[in-house]
C-alpha positions as protocol buffer text, in pm:
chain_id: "A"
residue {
  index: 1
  type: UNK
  ca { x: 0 y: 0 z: 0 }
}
residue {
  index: 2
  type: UNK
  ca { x: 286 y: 207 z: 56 }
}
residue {
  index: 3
  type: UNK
  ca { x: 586 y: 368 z: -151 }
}
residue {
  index: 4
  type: UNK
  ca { x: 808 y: 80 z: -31 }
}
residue {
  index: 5
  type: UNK
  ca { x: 893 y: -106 z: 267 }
}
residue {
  index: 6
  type: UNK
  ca { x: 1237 y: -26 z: 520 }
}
residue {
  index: 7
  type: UNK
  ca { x: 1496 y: -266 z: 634 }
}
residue {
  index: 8
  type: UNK
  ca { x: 1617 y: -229 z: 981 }
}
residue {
  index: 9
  type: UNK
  ca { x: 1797 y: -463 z: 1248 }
}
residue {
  index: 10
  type: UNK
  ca { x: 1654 y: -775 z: 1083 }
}
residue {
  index: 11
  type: UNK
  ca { x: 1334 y: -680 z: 1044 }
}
residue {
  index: 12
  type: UNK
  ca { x: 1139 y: -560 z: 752 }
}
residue {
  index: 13
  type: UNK
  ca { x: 900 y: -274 z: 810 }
}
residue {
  index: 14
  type: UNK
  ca { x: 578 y: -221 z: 504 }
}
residue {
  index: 15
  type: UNK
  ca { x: 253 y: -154 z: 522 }
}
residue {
  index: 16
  type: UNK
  ca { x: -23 y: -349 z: 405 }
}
residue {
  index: 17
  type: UNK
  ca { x: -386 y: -390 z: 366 }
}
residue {
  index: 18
  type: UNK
  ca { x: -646 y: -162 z: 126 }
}
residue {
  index: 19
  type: UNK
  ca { x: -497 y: 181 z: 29 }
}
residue {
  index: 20
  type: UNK
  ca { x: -457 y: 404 z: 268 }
}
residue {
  index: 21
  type: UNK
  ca { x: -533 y: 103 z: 568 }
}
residue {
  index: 22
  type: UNK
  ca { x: -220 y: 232 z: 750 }
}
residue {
  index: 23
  type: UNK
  ca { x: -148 y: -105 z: 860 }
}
residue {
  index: 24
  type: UNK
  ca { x: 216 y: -127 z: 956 }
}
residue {
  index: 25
  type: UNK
  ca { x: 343 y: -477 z: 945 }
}
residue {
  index: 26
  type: UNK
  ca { x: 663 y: -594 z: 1082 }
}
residue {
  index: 27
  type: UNK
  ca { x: 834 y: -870 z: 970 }
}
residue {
  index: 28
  type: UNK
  ca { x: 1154 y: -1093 z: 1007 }
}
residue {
  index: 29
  type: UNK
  ca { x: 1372 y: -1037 z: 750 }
}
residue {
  index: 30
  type: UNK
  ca { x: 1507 y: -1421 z: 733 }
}
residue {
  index: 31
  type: UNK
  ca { x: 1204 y: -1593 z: 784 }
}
residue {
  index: 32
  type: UNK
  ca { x: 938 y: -1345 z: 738 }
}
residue {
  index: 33
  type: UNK
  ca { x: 718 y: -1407 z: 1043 }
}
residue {
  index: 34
  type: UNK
  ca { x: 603 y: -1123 z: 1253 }
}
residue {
  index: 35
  type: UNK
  ca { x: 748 y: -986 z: 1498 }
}
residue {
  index: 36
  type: UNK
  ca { x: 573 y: -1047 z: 1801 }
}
residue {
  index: 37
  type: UNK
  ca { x: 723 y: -765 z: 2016 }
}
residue {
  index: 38
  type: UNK
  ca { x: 590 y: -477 z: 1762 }
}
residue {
  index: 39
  type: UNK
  ca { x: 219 y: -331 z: 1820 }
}
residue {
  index: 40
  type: UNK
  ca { x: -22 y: -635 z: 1842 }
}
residue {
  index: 41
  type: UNK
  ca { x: 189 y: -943 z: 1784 }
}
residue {
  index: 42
  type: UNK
  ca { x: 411 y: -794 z: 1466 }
}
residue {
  index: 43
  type: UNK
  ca { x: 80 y: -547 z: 1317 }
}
residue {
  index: 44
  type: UNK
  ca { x: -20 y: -235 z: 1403 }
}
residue {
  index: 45
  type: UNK
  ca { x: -285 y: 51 z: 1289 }
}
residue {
  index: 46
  type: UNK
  ca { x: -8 y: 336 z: 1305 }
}
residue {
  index: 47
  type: UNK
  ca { x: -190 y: 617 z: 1223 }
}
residue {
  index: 48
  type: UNK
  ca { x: -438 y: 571 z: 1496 }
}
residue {
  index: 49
  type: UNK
  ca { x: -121 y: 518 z: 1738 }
}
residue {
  index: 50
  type: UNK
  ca { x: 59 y: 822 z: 1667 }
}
residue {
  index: 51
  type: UNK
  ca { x: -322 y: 1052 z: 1607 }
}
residue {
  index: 52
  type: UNK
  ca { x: -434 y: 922 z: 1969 }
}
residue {
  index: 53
  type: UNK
  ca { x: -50 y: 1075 z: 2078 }
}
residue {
  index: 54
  type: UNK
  ca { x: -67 y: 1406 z: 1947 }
}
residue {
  index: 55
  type: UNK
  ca { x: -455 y: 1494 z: 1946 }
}
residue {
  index: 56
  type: UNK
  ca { x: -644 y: 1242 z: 2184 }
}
residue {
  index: 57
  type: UNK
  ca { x: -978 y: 1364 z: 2113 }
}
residue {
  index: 58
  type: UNK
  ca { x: -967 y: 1351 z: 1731 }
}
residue {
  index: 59
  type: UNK
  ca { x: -1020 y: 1047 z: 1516 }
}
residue {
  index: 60
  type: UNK
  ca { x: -757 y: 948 z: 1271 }
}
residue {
  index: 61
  type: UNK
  ca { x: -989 y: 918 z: 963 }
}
residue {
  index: 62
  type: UNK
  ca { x: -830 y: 1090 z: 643 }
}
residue {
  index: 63
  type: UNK
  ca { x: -441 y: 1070 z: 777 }
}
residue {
  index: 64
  type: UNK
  ca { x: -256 y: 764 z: 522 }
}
residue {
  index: 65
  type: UNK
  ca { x: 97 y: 638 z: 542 }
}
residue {
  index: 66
  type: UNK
  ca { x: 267 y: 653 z: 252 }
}
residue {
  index: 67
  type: UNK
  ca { x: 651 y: 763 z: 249 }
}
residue {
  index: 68
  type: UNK
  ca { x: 862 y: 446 z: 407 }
}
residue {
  index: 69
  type: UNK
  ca { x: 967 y: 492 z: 754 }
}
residue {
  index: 70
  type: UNK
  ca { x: 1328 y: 622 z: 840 }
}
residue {
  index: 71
  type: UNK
  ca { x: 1527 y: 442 z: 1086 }
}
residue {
  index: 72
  type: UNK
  ca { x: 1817 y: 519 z: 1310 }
}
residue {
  index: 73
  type: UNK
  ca { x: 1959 y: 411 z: 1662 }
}
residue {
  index: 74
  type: UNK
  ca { x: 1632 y: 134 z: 1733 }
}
residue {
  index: 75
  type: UNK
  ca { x: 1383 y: 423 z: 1642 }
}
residue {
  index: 76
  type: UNK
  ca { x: 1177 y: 432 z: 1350 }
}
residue {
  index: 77
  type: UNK
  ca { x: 1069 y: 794 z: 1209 }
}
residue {
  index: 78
  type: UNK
  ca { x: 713 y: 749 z: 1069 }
}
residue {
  index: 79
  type: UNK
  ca { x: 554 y: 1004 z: 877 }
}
residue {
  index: 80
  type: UNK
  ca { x: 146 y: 1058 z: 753 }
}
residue {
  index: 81
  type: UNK
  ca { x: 21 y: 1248 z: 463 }
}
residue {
  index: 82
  type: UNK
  ca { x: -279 y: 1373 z: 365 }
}
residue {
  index: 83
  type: UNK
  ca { x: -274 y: 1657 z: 172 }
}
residue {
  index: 84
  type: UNK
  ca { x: -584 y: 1731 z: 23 }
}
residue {
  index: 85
  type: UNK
  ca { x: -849 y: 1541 z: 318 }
}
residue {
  index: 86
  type: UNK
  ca { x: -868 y: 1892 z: 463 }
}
residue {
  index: 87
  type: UNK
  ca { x: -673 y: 1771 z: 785 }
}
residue {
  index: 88
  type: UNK
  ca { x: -452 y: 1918 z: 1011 }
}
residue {
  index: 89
  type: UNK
  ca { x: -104 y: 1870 z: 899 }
}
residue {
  index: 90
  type: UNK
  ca { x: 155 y: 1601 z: 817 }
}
residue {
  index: 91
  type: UNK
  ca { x: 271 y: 1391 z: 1133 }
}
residue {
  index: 92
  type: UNK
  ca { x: 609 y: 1286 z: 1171 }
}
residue {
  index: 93
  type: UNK
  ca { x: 667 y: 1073 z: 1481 }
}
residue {
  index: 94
  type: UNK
  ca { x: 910 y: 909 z: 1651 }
}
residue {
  index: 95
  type: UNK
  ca { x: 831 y: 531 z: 1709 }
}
residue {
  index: 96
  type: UNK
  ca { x: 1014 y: 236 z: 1920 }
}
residue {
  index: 97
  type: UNK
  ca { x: 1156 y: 1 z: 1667 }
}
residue {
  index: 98
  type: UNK
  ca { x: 1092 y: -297 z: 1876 }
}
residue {
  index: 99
  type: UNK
  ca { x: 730 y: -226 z: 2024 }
}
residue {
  index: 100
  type: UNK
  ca { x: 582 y: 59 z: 1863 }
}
residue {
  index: 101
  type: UNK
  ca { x: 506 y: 304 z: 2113 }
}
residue {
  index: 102
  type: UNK
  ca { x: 532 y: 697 z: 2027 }
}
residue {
  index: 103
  type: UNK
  ca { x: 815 y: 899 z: 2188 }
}
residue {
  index: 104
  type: UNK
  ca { x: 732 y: 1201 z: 2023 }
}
residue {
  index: 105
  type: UNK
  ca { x: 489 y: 1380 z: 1726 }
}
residue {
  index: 106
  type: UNK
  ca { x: 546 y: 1694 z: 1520 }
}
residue {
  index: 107
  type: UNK
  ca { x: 278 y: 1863 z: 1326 }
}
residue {
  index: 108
  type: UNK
  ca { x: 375 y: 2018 z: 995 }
}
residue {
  index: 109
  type: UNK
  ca { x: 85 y: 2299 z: 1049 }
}
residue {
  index: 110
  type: UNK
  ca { x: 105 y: 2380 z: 1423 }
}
residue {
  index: 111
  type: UNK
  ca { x: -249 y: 2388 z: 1535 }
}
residue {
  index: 112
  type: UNK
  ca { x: -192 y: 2627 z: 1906 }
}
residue {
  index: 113
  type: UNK
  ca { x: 69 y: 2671 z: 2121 }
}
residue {
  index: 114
  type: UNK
  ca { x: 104 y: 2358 z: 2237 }
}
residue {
  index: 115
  type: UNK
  ca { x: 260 y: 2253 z: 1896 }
}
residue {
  index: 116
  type: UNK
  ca { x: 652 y: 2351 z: 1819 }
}
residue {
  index: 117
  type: UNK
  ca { x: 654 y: 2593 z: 1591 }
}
residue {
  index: 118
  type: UNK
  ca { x: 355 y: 2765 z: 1707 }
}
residue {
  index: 119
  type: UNK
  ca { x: 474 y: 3132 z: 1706 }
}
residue {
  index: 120
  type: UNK
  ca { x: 628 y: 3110 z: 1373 }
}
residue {
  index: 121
  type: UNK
  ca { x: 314 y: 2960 z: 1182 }
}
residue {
  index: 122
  type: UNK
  ca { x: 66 y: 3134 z: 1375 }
}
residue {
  index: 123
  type: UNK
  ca { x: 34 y: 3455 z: 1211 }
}
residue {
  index: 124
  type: UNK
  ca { x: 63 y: 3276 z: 833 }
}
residue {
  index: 125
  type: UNK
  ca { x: -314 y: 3166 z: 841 }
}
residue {
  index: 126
  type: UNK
  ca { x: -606 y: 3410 z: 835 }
}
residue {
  index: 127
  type: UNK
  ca { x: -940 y: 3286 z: 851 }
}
residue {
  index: 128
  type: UNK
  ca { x: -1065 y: 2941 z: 758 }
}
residue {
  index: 129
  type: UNK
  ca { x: -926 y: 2620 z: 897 }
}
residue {
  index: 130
  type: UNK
  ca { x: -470 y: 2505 z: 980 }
}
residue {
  index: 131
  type: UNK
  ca { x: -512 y: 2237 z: 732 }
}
residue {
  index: 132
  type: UNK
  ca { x: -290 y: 2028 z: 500 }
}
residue {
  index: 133
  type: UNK
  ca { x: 51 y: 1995 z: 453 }
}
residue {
  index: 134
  type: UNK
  ca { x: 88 y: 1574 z: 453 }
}
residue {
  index: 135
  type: UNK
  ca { x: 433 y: 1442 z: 442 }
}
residue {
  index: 136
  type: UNK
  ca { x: 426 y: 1217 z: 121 }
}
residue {
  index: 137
  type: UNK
  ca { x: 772 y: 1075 z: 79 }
}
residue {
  index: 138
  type: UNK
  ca { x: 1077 y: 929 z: 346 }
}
residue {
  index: 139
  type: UNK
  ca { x: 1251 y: 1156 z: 597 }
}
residue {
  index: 140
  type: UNK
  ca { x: 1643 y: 1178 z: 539 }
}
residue {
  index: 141
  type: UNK
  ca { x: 1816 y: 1161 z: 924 }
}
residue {
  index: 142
  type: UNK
  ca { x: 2201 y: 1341 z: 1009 }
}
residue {
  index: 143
  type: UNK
  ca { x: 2294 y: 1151 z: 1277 }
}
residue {
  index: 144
  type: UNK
  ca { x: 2601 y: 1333 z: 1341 }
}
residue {
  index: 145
  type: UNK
  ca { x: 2432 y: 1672 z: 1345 }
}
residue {
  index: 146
  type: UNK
  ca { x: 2085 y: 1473 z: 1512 }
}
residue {
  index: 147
  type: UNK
  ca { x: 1847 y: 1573 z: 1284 }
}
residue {
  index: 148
  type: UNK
  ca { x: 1575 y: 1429 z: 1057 }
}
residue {
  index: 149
  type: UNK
  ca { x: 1453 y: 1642 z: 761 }
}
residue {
  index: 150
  type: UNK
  ca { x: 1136 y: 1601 z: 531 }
}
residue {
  index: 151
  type: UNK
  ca { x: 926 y: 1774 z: 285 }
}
residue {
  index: 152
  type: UNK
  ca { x: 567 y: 1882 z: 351 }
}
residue {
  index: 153
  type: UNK
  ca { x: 306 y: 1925 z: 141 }
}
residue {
  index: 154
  type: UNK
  ca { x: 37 y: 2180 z: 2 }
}
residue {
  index: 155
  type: UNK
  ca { x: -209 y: 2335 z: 177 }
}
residue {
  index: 156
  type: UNK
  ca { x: -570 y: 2259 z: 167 }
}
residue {
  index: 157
  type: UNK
  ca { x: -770 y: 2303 z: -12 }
}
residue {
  index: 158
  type: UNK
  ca { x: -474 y: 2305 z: -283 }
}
residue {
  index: 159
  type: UNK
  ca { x: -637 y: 2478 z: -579 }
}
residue {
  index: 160
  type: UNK
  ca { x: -828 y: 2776 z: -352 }
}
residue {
  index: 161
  type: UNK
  ca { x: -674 y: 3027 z: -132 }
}
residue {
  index: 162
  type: UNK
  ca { x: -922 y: 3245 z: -36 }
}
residue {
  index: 163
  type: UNK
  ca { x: -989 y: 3099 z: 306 }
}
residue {
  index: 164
  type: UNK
  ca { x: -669 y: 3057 z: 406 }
}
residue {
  index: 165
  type: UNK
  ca { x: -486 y: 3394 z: 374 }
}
residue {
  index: 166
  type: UNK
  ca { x: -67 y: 3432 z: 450 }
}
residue {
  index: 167
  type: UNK
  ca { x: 195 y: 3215 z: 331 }
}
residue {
  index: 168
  type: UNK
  ca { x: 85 y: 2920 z: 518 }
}
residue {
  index: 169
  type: UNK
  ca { x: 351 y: 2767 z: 730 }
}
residue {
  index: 170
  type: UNK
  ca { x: 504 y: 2495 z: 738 }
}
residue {
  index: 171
  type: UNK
  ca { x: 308 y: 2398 z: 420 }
}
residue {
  index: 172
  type: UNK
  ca { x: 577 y: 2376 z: 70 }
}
residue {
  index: 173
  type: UNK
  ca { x: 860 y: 2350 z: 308 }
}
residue {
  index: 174
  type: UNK
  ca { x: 1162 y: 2158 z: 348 }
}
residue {
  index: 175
  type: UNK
  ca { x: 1181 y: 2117 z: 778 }
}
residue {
  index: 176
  type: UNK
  ca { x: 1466 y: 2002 z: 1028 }
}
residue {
  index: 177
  type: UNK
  ca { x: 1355 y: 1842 z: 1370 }
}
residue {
  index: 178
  type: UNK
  ca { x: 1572 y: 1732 z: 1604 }
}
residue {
  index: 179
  type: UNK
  ca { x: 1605 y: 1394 z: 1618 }
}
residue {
  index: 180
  type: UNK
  ca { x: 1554 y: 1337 z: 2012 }
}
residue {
  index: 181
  type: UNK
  ca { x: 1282 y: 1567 z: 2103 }
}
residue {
  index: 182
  type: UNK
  ca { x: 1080 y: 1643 z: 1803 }
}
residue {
  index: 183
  type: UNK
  ca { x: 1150 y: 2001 z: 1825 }
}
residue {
  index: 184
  type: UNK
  ca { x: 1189 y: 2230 z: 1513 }
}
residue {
  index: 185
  type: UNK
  ca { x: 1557 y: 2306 z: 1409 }
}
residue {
  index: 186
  type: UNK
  ca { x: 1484 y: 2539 z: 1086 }
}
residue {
  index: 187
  type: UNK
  ca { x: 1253 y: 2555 z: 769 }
}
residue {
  index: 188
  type: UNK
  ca { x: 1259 y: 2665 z: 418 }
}
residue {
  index: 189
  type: UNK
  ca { x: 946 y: 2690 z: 263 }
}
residue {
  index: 190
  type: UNK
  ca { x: 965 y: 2614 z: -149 }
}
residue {
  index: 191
  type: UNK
  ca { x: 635 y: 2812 z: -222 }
}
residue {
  index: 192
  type: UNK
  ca { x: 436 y: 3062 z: -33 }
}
residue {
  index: 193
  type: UNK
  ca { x: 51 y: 3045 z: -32 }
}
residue {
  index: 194
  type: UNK
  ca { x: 39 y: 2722 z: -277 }
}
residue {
  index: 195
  type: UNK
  ca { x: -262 y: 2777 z: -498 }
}
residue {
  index: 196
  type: UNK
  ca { x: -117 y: 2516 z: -788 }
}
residue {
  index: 197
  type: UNK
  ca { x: -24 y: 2178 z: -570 }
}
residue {
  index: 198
  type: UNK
  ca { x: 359 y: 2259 z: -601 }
}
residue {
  index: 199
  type: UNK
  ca { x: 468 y: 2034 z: -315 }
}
residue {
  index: 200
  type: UNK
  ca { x: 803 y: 1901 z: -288 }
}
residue {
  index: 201
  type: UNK
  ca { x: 771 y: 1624 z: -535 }
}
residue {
  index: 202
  type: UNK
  ca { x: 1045 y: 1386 z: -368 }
}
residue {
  index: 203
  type: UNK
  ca { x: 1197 y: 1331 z: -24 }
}
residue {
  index: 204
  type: UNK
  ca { x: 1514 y: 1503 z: 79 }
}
residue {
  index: 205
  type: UNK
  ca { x: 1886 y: 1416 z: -77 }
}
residue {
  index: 206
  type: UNK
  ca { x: 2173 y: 1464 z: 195 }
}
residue {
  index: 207
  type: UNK
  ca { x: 2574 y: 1522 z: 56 }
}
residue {
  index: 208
  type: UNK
  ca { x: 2815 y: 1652 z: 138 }
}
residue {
  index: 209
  type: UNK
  ca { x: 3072 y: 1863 z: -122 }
}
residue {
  index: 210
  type: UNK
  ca { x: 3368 y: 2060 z: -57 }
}
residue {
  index: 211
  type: UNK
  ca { x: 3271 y: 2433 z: -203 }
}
residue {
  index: 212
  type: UNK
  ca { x: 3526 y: 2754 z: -152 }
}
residue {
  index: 213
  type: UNK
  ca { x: 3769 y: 2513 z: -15 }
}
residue {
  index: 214
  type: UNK
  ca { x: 3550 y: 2395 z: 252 }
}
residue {
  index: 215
  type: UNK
  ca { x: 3330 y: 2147 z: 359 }
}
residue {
  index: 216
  type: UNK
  ca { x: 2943 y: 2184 z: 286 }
}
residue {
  index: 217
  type: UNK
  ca { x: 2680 y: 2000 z: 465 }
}
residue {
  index: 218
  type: UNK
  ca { x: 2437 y: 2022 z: 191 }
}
residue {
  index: 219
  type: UNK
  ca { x: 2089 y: 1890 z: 127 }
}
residue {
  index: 220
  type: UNK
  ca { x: 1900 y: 1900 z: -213 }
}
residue {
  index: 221
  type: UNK
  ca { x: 1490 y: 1850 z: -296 }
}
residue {
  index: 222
  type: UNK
  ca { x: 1275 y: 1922 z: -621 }
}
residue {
  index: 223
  type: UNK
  ca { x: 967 y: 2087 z: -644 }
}
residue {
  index: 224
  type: UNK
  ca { x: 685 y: 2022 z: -875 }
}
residue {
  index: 225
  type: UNK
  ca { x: 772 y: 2391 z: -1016 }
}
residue {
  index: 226
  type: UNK
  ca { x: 1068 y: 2262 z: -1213 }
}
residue {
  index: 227
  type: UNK
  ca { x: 1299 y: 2416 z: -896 }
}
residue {
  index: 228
  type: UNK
  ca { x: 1602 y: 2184 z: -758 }
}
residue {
  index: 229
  type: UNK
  ca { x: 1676 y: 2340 z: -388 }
}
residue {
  index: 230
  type: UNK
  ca { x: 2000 y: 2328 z: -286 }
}
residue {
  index: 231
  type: UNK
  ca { x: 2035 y: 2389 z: 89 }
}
residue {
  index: 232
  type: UNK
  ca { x: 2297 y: 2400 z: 397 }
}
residue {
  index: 233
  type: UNK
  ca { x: 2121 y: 2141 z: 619 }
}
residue {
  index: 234
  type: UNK
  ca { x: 2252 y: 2290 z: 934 }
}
């Protein structure tokens, strides 16, 4: 159902079911039974696991996995679009690689204060509802600078912007969270006020290149606008 499955410590991670199920499966890599010790015995519903963590009271219907986990250290970096269901935000959460359970969720459209990123996005949405931005494609992780980067996606609705006035962050932007608390680093954001569904049309490349005689942390991701970003990723 996904964009691919991720390999990990021995175990295969994919989701499965009907489109859009956001069944998360994992699986031994040598002799493909489940792993018992993930969600309930080697299956779980993700998306209602990492929903229930961020906002209790709402219901996870409309939020998909797509993009393949990431995976570093044990943890697994799970991320939900959608886009256009008129929802709030992508989710990108931090998840146990052995059981499961949530350490920590970040909202690509930070709904109130309680959300990181709050005071920055705040003021970038006049009138109608915070809603879009799902994170279609596979984080990219530094370990060495410990932090995980993805692309989110267009605001909603993506064709008409009258009800959502200002540039609508984090929508259209390439974002760094920190790795261990789920806290925002920095953000670039690719196209203000999307009113053509010019989201970032593939996850984020990291390299590294020596520029000026010196040494370049660099990170790269195209846009749907014909644009190839080139950034410094710290």
């Amino acid at each position: 159902a996904g964009r691919g499955p991720t390999y990990a410590d021995g175990v295969i991670y994919a989701y499965g079911g009907t489109y859009g199920a956001n069944i998360m499966y994992a699986v031994d890599a040598k002799t493909g039974t489940p792993v018992q010790s993930f969600g309930s015995k080697g299956r779980m519903l993700v998306a209602d696991e990492i929903v229930k963590f961020k906002y209790p009271k709402k219901e996870s219907a409309g939020y998909m996995t797509v993009g393949p986990p990431a995976h570093h250290n044990g943890m697994l970096y799970v991320v939900l679009a959608q886009s256009e269901k008129h929802i709030p935000g992508g989710l990108l959460a931090a998840m146990d690689g052995k059981t499961g359970a949530v350490k920590w969720v970040f909202s690509t459209v930070p709904q109130g204060p309680e959300d990181d990123g709050w005071d920055a996005a705040k003021d970038t949405w006049i009138g109608g509802q915070r809603v879009g931005g799902g994170i279609w494609t596979q984080p990219a992780i530094d370990p060495e600078l410990g932090l995980i980067y993805v692309n989110a996606g267009n605001p909603s609705p993506d064709y008409e912007g009258t009800a959502r006035h200002g540039i609508n962050l984090f929508t259209n932007a390439i974002l760094a969270v920190q790795l261990q608390t789920g806290k925002l680093a920095w953000y670039y954001q690719t196209i203000h006020h999307d009113l053509w569904d010019w989201d970032l049309v593939a996850g984020p490349v990291l390299f590294d290149v020596t520029a000026g005689g010196r040494p370049i942390r660099g990170l790269a991701s195209a846009g749907k606008n014909c644009f190839l970003y080139f950034l410094n990723r710290e």
